[in-house]
Coordinates of C-alpha atoms and ligand atoms in Angstrom, one line a residue:
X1 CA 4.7 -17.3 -8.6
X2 CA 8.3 -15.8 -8.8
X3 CA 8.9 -13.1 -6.0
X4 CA 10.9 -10.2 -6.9
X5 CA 11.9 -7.5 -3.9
X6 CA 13.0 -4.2 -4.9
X7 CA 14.3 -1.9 -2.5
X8 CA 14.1 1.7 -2.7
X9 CA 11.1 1.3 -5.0
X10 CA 9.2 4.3 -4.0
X11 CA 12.3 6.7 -4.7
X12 CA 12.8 8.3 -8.6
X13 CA 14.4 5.2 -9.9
X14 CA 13.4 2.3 -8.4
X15 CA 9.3 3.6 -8.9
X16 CA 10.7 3.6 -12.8
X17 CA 11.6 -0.2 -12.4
X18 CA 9.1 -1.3 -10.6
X19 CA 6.1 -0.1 -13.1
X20 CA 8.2 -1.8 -15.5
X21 CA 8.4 -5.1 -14.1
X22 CA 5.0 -5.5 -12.3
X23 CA 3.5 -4.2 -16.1
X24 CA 6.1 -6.4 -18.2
X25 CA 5.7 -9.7 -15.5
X26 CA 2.3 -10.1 -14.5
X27 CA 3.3 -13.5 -12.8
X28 CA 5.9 -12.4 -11.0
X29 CA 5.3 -10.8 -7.5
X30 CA 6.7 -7.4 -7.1
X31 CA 7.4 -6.6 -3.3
X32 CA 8.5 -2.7 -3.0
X33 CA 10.5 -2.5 0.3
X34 CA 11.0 1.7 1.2
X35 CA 11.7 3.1 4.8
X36 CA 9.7 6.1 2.6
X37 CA 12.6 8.8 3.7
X38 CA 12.3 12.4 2.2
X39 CA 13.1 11.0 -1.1
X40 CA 10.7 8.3 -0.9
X41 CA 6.9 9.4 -2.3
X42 CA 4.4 6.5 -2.6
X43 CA 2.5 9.0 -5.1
X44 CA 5.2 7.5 -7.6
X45 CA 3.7 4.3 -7.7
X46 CA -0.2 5.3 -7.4
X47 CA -0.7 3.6 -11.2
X48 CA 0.0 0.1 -10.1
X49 CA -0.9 0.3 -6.2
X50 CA -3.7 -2.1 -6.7
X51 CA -2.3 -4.4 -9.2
X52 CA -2.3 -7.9 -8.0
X53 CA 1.3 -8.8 -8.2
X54 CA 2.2 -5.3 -6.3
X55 CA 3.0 -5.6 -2.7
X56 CA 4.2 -2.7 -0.6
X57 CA 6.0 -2.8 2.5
X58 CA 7.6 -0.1 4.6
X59 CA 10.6 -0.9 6.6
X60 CA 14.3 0.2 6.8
X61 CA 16.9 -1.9 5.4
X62 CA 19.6 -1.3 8.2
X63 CA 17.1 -2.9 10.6
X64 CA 18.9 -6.4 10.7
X65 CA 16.3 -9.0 12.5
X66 CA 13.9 -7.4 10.3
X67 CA 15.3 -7.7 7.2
X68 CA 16.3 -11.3 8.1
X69 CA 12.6 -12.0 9.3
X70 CA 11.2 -10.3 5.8
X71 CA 13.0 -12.5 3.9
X72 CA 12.2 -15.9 5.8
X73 CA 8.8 -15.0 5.4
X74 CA 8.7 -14.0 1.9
X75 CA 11.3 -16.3 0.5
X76 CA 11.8 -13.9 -2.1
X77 CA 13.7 -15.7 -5.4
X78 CA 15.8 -12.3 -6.4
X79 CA 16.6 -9.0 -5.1
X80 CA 16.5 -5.4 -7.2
X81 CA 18.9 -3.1 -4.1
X82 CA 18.2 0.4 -5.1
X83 CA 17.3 1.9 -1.7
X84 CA 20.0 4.6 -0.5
X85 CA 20.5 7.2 0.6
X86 CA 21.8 9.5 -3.0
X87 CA 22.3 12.5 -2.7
X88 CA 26.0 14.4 -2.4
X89 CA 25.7 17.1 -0.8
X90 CA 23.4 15.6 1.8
X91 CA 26.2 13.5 2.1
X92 CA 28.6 15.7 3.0
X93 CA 26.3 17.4 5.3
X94 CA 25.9 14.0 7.5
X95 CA 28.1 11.0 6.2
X96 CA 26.8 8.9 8.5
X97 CA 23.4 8.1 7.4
X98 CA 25.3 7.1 4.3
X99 CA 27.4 4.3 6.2
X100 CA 24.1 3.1 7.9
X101 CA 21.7 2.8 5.0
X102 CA 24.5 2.3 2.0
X103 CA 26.9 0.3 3.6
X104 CA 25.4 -2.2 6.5
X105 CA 21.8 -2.1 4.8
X106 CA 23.5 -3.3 2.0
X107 CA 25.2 -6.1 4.1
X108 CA 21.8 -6.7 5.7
X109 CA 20.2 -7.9 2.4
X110 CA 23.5 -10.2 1.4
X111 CA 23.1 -12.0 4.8
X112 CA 19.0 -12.1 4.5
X113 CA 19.3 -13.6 1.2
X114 CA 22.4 -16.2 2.0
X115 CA 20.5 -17.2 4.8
X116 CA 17.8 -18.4 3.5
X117 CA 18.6 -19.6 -0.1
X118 CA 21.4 -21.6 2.2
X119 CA 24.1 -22.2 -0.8
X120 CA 21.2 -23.3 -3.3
X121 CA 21.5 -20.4 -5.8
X122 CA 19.7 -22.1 -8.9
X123 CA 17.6 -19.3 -9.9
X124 CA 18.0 -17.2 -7.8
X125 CA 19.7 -13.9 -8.0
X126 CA 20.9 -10.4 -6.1
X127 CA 21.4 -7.2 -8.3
X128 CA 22.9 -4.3 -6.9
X129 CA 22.3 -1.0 -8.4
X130 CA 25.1 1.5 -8.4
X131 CA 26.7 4.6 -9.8
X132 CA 29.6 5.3 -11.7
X133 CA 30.6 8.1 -9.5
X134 CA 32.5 5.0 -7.5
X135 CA 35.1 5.2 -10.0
X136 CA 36.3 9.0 -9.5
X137 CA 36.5 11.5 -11.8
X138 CA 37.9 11.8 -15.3
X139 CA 40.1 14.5 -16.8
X140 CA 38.9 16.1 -20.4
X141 CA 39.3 12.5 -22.1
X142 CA 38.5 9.2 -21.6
X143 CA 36.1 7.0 -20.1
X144 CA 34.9 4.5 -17.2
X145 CA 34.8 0.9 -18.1
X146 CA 34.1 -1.8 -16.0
X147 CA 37.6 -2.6 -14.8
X148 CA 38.5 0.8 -13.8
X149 CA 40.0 0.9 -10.8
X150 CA 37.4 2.7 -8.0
X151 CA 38.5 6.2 -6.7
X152 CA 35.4 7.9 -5.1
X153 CA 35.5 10.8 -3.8
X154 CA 32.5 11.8 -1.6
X155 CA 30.8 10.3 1.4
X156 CA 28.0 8.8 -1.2
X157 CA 30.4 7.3 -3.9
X158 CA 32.5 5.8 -1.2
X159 CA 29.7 4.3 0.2
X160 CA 28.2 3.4 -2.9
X161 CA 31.8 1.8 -3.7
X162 CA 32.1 -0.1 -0.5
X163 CA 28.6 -1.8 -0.6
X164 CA 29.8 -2.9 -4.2
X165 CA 32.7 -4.5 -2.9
X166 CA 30.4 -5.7 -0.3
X167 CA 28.8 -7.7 -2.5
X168 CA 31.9 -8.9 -5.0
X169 CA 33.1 -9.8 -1.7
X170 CA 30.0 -12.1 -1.0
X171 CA 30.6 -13.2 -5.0
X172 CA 34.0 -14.8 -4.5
X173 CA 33.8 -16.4 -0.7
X174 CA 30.5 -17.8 -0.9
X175 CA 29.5 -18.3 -4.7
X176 CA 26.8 -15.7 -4.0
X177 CA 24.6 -15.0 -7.0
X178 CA 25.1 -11.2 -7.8
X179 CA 25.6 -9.0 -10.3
X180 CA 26.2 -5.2 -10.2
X181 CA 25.4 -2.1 -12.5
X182 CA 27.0 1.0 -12.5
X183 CA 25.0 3.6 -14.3
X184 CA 25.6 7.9 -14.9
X185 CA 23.4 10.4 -14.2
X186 CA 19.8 9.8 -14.5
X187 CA 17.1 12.7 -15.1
X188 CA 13.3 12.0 -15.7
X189 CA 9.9 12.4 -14.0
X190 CA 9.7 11.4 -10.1
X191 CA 13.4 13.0 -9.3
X192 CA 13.3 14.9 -6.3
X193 CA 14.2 18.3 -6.9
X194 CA 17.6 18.6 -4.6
X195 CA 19.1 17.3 -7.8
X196 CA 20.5 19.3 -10.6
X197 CA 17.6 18.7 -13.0
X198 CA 14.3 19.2 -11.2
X199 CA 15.6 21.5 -9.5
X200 CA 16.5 24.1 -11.8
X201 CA 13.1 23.5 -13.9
X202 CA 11.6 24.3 -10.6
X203 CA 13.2 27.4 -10.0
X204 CA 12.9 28.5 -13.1
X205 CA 9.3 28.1 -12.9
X206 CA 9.1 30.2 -9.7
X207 CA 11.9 32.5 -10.9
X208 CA 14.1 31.7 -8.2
X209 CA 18.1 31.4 -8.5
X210 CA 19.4 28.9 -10.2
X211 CA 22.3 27.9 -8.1
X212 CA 25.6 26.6 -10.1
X213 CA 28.4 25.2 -8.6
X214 CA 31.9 26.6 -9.3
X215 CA 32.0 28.0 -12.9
X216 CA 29.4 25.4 -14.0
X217 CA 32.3 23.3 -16.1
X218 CA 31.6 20.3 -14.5
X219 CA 30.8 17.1 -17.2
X220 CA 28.4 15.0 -16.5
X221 CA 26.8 12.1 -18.6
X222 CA 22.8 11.8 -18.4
X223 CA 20.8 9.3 -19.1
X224 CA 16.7 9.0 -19.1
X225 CA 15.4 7.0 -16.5
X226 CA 13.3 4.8 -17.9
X227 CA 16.6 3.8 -20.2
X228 CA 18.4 3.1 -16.9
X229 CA 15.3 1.0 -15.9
X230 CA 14.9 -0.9 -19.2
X231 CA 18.8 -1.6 -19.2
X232 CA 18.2 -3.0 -15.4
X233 CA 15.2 -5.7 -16.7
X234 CA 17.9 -6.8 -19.3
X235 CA 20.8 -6.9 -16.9
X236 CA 18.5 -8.5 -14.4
X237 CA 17.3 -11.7 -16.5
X238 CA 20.2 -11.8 -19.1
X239 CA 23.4 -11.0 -17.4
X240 CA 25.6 -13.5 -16.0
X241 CA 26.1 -13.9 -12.4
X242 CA 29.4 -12.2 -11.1
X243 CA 29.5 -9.7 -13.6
X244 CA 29.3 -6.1 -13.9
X245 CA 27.7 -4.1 -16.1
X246 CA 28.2 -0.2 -17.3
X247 CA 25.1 1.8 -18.3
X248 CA 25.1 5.2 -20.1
X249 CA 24.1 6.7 -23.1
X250 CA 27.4 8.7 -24.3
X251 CA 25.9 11.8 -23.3
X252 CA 27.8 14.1 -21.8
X253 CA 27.3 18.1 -20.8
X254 CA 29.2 20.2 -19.2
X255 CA 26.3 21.8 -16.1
X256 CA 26.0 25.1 -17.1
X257 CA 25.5 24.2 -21.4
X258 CA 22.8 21.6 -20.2
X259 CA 21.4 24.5 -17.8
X260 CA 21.0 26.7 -21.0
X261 CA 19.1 23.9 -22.6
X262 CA 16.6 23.6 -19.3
X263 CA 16.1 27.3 -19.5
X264 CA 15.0 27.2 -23.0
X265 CA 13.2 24.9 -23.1
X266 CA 11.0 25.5 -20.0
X267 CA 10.9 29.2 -20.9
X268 CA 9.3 28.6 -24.6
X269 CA 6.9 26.4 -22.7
X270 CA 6.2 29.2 -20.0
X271 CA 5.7 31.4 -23.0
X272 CA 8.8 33.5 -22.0
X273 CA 11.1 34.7 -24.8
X274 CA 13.3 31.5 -24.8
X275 CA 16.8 31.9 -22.9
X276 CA 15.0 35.0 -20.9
X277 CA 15.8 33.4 -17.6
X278 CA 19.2 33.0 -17.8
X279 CA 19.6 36.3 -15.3
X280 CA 19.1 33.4 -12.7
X281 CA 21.6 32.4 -13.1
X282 CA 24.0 32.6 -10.1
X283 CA 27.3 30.9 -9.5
X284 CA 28.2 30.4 -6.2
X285 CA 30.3 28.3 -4.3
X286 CA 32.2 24.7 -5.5
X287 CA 31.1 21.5 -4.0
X288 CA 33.5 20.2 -1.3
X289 CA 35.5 17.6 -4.2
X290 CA 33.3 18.0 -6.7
X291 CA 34.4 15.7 -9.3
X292 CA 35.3 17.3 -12.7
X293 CA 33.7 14.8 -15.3
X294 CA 31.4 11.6 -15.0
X295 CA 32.1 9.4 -18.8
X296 CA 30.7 5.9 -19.1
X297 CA 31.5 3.2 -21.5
X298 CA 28.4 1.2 -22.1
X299 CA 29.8 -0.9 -24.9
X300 CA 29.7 -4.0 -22.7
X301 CA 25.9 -4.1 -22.3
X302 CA 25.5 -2.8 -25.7
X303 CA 27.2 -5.7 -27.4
X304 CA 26.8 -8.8 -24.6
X305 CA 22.8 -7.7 -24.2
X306 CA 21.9 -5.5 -26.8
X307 CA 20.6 -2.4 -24.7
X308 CA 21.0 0.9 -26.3
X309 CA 19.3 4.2 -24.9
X310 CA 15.9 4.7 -26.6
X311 CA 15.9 8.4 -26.6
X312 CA 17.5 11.1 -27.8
X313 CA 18.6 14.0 -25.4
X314 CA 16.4 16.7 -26.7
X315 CA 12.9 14.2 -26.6
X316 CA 14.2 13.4 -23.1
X317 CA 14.5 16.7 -21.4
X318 CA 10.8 17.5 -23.5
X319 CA 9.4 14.9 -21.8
X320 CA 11.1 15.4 -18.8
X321 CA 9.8 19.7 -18.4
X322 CA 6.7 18.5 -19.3
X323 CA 6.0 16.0 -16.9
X324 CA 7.4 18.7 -14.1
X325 CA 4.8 21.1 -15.8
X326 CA 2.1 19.4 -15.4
X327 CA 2.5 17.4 -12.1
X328 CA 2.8 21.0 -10.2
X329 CA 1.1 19.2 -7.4
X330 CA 3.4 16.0 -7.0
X331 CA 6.4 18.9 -7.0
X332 CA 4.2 21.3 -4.7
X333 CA 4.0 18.2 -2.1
X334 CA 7.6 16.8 -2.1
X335 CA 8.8 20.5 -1.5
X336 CA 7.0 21.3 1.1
X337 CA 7.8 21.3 5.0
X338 CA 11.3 19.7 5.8
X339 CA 12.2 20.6 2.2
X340 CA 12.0 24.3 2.5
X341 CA 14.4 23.6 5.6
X342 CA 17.1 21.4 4.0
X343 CA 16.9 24.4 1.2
X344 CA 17.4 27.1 3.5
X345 CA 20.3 25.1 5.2
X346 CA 22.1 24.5 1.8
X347 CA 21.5 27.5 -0.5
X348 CA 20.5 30.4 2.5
X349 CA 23.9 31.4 3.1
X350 CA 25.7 31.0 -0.2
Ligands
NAD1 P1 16.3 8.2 -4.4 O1 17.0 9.0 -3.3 O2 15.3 8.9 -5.3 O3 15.5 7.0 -3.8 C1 16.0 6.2 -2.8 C2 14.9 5.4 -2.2 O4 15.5 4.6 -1.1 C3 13.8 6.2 -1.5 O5 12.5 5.8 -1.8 C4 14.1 6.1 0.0 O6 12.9 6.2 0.8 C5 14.7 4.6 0.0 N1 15.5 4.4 1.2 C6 16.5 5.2 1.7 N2 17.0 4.7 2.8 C7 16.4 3.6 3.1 C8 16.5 2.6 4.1 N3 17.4 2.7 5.1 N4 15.7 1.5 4.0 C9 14.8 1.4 3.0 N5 14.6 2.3 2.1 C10 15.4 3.4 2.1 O7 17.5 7.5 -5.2 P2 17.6 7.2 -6.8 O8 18.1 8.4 -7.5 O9 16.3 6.6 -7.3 O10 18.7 6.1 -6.8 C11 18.4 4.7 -6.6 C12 19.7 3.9 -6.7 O11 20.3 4.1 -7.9 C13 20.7 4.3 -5.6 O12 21.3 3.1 -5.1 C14 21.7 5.2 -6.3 O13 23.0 5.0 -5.7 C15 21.7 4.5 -7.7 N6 22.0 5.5 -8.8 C16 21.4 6.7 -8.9 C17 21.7 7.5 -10.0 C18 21.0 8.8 -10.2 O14 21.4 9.6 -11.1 N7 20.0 9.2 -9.5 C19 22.6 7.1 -11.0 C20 23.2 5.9 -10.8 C21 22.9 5.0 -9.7
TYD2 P1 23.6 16.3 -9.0 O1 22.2 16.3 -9.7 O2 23.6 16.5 -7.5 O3 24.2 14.8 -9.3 P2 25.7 14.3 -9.0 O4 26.4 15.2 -8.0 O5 25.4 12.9 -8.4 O6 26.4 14.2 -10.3 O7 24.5 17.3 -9.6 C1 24.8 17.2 -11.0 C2 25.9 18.3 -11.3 O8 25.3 19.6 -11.1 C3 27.1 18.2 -10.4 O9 28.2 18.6 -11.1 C4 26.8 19.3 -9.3 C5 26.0 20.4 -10.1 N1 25.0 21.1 -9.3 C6 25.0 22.5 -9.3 O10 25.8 23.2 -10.0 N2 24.0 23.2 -8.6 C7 23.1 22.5 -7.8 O11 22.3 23.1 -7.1 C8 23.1 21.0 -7.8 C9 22.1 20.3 -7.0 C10 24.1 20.4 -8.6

C-alpha cells in the first residue's frame, strides 16, 4: 500500500485534503502528522478517524531525530507539507515561531525524506504547499505568475518564501523530487476564526465589531477550500517534478466589499433586515505592511492540468455561513480559552 504523510492535516486546509485523499484512495495510507497547535482541531477530521487507511500522529515537525525516526519507520513514498504556522498578524507578534516551524521544520522533512529514499526517487515525491503572498504585493493591475520574482513582506510570507527556496534548493543540488504550489486566499468550513472570514461571520453573529484594517481597500483573491484541495490531488499525481504551480480562481475583492457580502448574507440567514449589521463595522488601525493586493494567474494549472475552480463566489460564501451556522459548537470550542486571550491582546486596545 502506497503511504502518503500530510503535515498539518488537522489544521483548515490540510483536514480538506486529507478527507479527499483517504475518501478518493482507499489503498493508499493517509498518515496526518499535526503538533495540534491552536490552529490544529482533530474535530476536523472526526468523519474519517476510523477509516482504515487513516493514521494520525501527533508530533512537531521542528523536532529533527524525530522526524528522521518517523520517516525510517514509516518509509512513507510522498509527502503533502502543509503544517505552519499561517497566520500574519501572529506573525508579527512573535516571528520566531515562524522561523522554527516554517523554515527548519521545513528543512527537517527535505533531510527525513533524502535520507531515506537515498537518491532513488522513482515514485516518489515531496509537495510543498504555499502562498502567493511570497511574491509581494501588486499595485491596481496585474498579476502573480509563476516566475515572478518573490518580494514578501511579513514574517509569514518570508518564511513561507524561504522554505520554498528551501526546497528548489534541494531540487537542483540533489535531483530531489518536489514540486510547489502557490495558492491565494482560501475561505471555507474548519478556518479558524483569527482570519478575515470566520471571523467576521462570527462576530456578526454575536454582534461584536467587526474589525477592518486601514480603510478596508485592501484586494485580495479567495478561493474555496475544497478547490484549493482538489487542485492539490491534481498537482500532486499529475504535475511534473520541479515545477511550480499557481492556484486561484480570479476572484478578487477589495476587504471591506466582500465584508458587505458576509454581512448580508449572514444577516438574511439571522433573519435581520439584510445589511442591518454594517454599524459594526469599525476601522481601526493598518496592519504593520499590509500588502495592498493579492492577484493570481492560474492559467498554468488550468491548461497543463485542467483544474478550474468548481464554484462560484456567491455558492461559496453560502455554503461557507452555513456551515459556521450550524457547527456553533466546533466555533464555541476553538474560541474558547487561549483564544479569548490572543483576542484581547490583538483587538483590546485598538
Ligand atoms: P492552519 O493554521 O489552519 O493549519 C496549520 C496546521 O499545521 C495546524 O493543524 C497546526 O497544528 C499544524 N502545525 C503548526 N505547526 C506545526 C509543527 N511545528 N509541527 C507539526 N504541525 C504543526 O493553516 P492553513 O490555513 O490550513 O494553511 C495550511 C498551509 O497552506 C500552510 O502552509 C499555509 O502557508 C498554506 N496556505 C494557506 C492559505 C490560506 O488562505 N489559509 C493560502 C495559501 C497557502
Ligand atoms: P487574513 O484573513 O488574515 O489573510 P491574509 O492576511 O493572509 O491575506 O486577512 C485578509 C485581509 O483582511 C487582509 O487584507 C487583512 C484584512 N483583515 C482585516 O481587515 N481585519 C481583520 O480582523 C483581519 C483578520 C484581516
Amino acid at each position: 500500500m502506497k503511504k502518503i504523510l500530510i503535515t498539518g492535516a488537522a489544521g483548515f486546509i490540510g483536514s480538506h485534503v486529507a478527507r479527499l485523499f483517504v475518501n478518493k484512495y482507499p489503498d493508499t495510507h493517509i498518515f496526518n502528522l499535526d503538533k495540534l497547535t491552536y490552529a490544529g482541531n482533530l474535530e476536523n477530521l472526526k468523519d474519517i478517524e476510523h477509516n482504515p487507511n487513516y493514521t494520525f500522529i501527533k508530533g512537531d515537525i521542528v523536532d529533527g531525530d524525530f522526524i528522521l525516526e518517523l520517516f525510517k519507520e514509516y518509509q512513507f513514498d510522498g509527502v503533502i507539507h502543509l503544517a505552519a504556522e499561517s497566520h500574519v498578524d501572529r506573525s508579527i507578534e512573535n516571528p520566531m515561531e515562524f522561523i522554527m516551524t516554517n523554515i527548519v521544520g521545513t528543512v527537517n522533512l527535505l533531510n527525513a525524506a533524502r535520507h531515506i529514499w537515498d537518491g532513488d526517487f522513482e515514485g516518489k515525491r515531496f509537495y510543498h504547499v504555499s502562498t502567493d503572498e511570497v511574491y509581494g504585493s501588486l499595485g491596481n493591475e496585474g498579476f502573480f505568475y509563476e516566475d515572478t520574482a518573490y518580494d514578501p513582506h511579513s514574517p509569514y510570507s518570508a518564511s513561507k518564501a524561504s522554505s520554498d527556496h528551501l526546497v528548489r534548493a534541494y531540487h537542483d543540488t540533489y535531483g530531489f523530487p518536489m514540486i510547489i504550489s502557490n495558492c491565494s486566499n482560501n475561505y471555507g468550513p474548519n478556518q479558524f476564526p483569527e482570519k478575515l472570514v470566520p471571523l467576521f461571520i462570527n462576530n456578526i453573529c454575536h454582534n461584536k465589531p467587526l474589525p477592518v484594517y486601514g480603510k478596508g481597500e485592501n484586494v485580495r483573491d479567495w478561493l474555496y477550500v475544497i478547490d484549493h484541495a482538489h487542485a492539490i490531488d491534481v498537482i500532486f499525481h499529475q504535475g511534473a517534478n520541479g515545477e511550480t504551480f499557481n492556484i486561484g480562481g480570479h476572484n478578487e475583492w477589495k476587504n471591506i466589499d466582500l465584508i458587505k457580502v458576509l454581512i448580508k448574507v449572514v444577516d438574511k440567514k439571522l433573519g435581520r433586515e439584510p445589511g442591518s449589521s454594517e454599524k459594526l463595522i469599525t476601522y481601526v488601525t493598518d496592519r504593520a505592511g499590509h500588502d495592498l493586493r493579492y492577484a493570481i494567474d492560474s492559467t498554468k494549472l488550468q491548461e497543463t492540468l485542467g483544474w478550474k475552480p468548481s464554484l462560484q463566489f456567491e455558492e461559496g460564501i453560502e455554503l461557507t455561513v452555513d456551515w459556521y451556522l450550524k457547527n456553533q459548537e466546533w466555533l464555541d470550542n476553538v474560541t474558547s480559552g487561549d483564544y479569548q486571550k490572543y483576542y484581547d491582546e490583538m483587538y483590546g486596545d485598538r
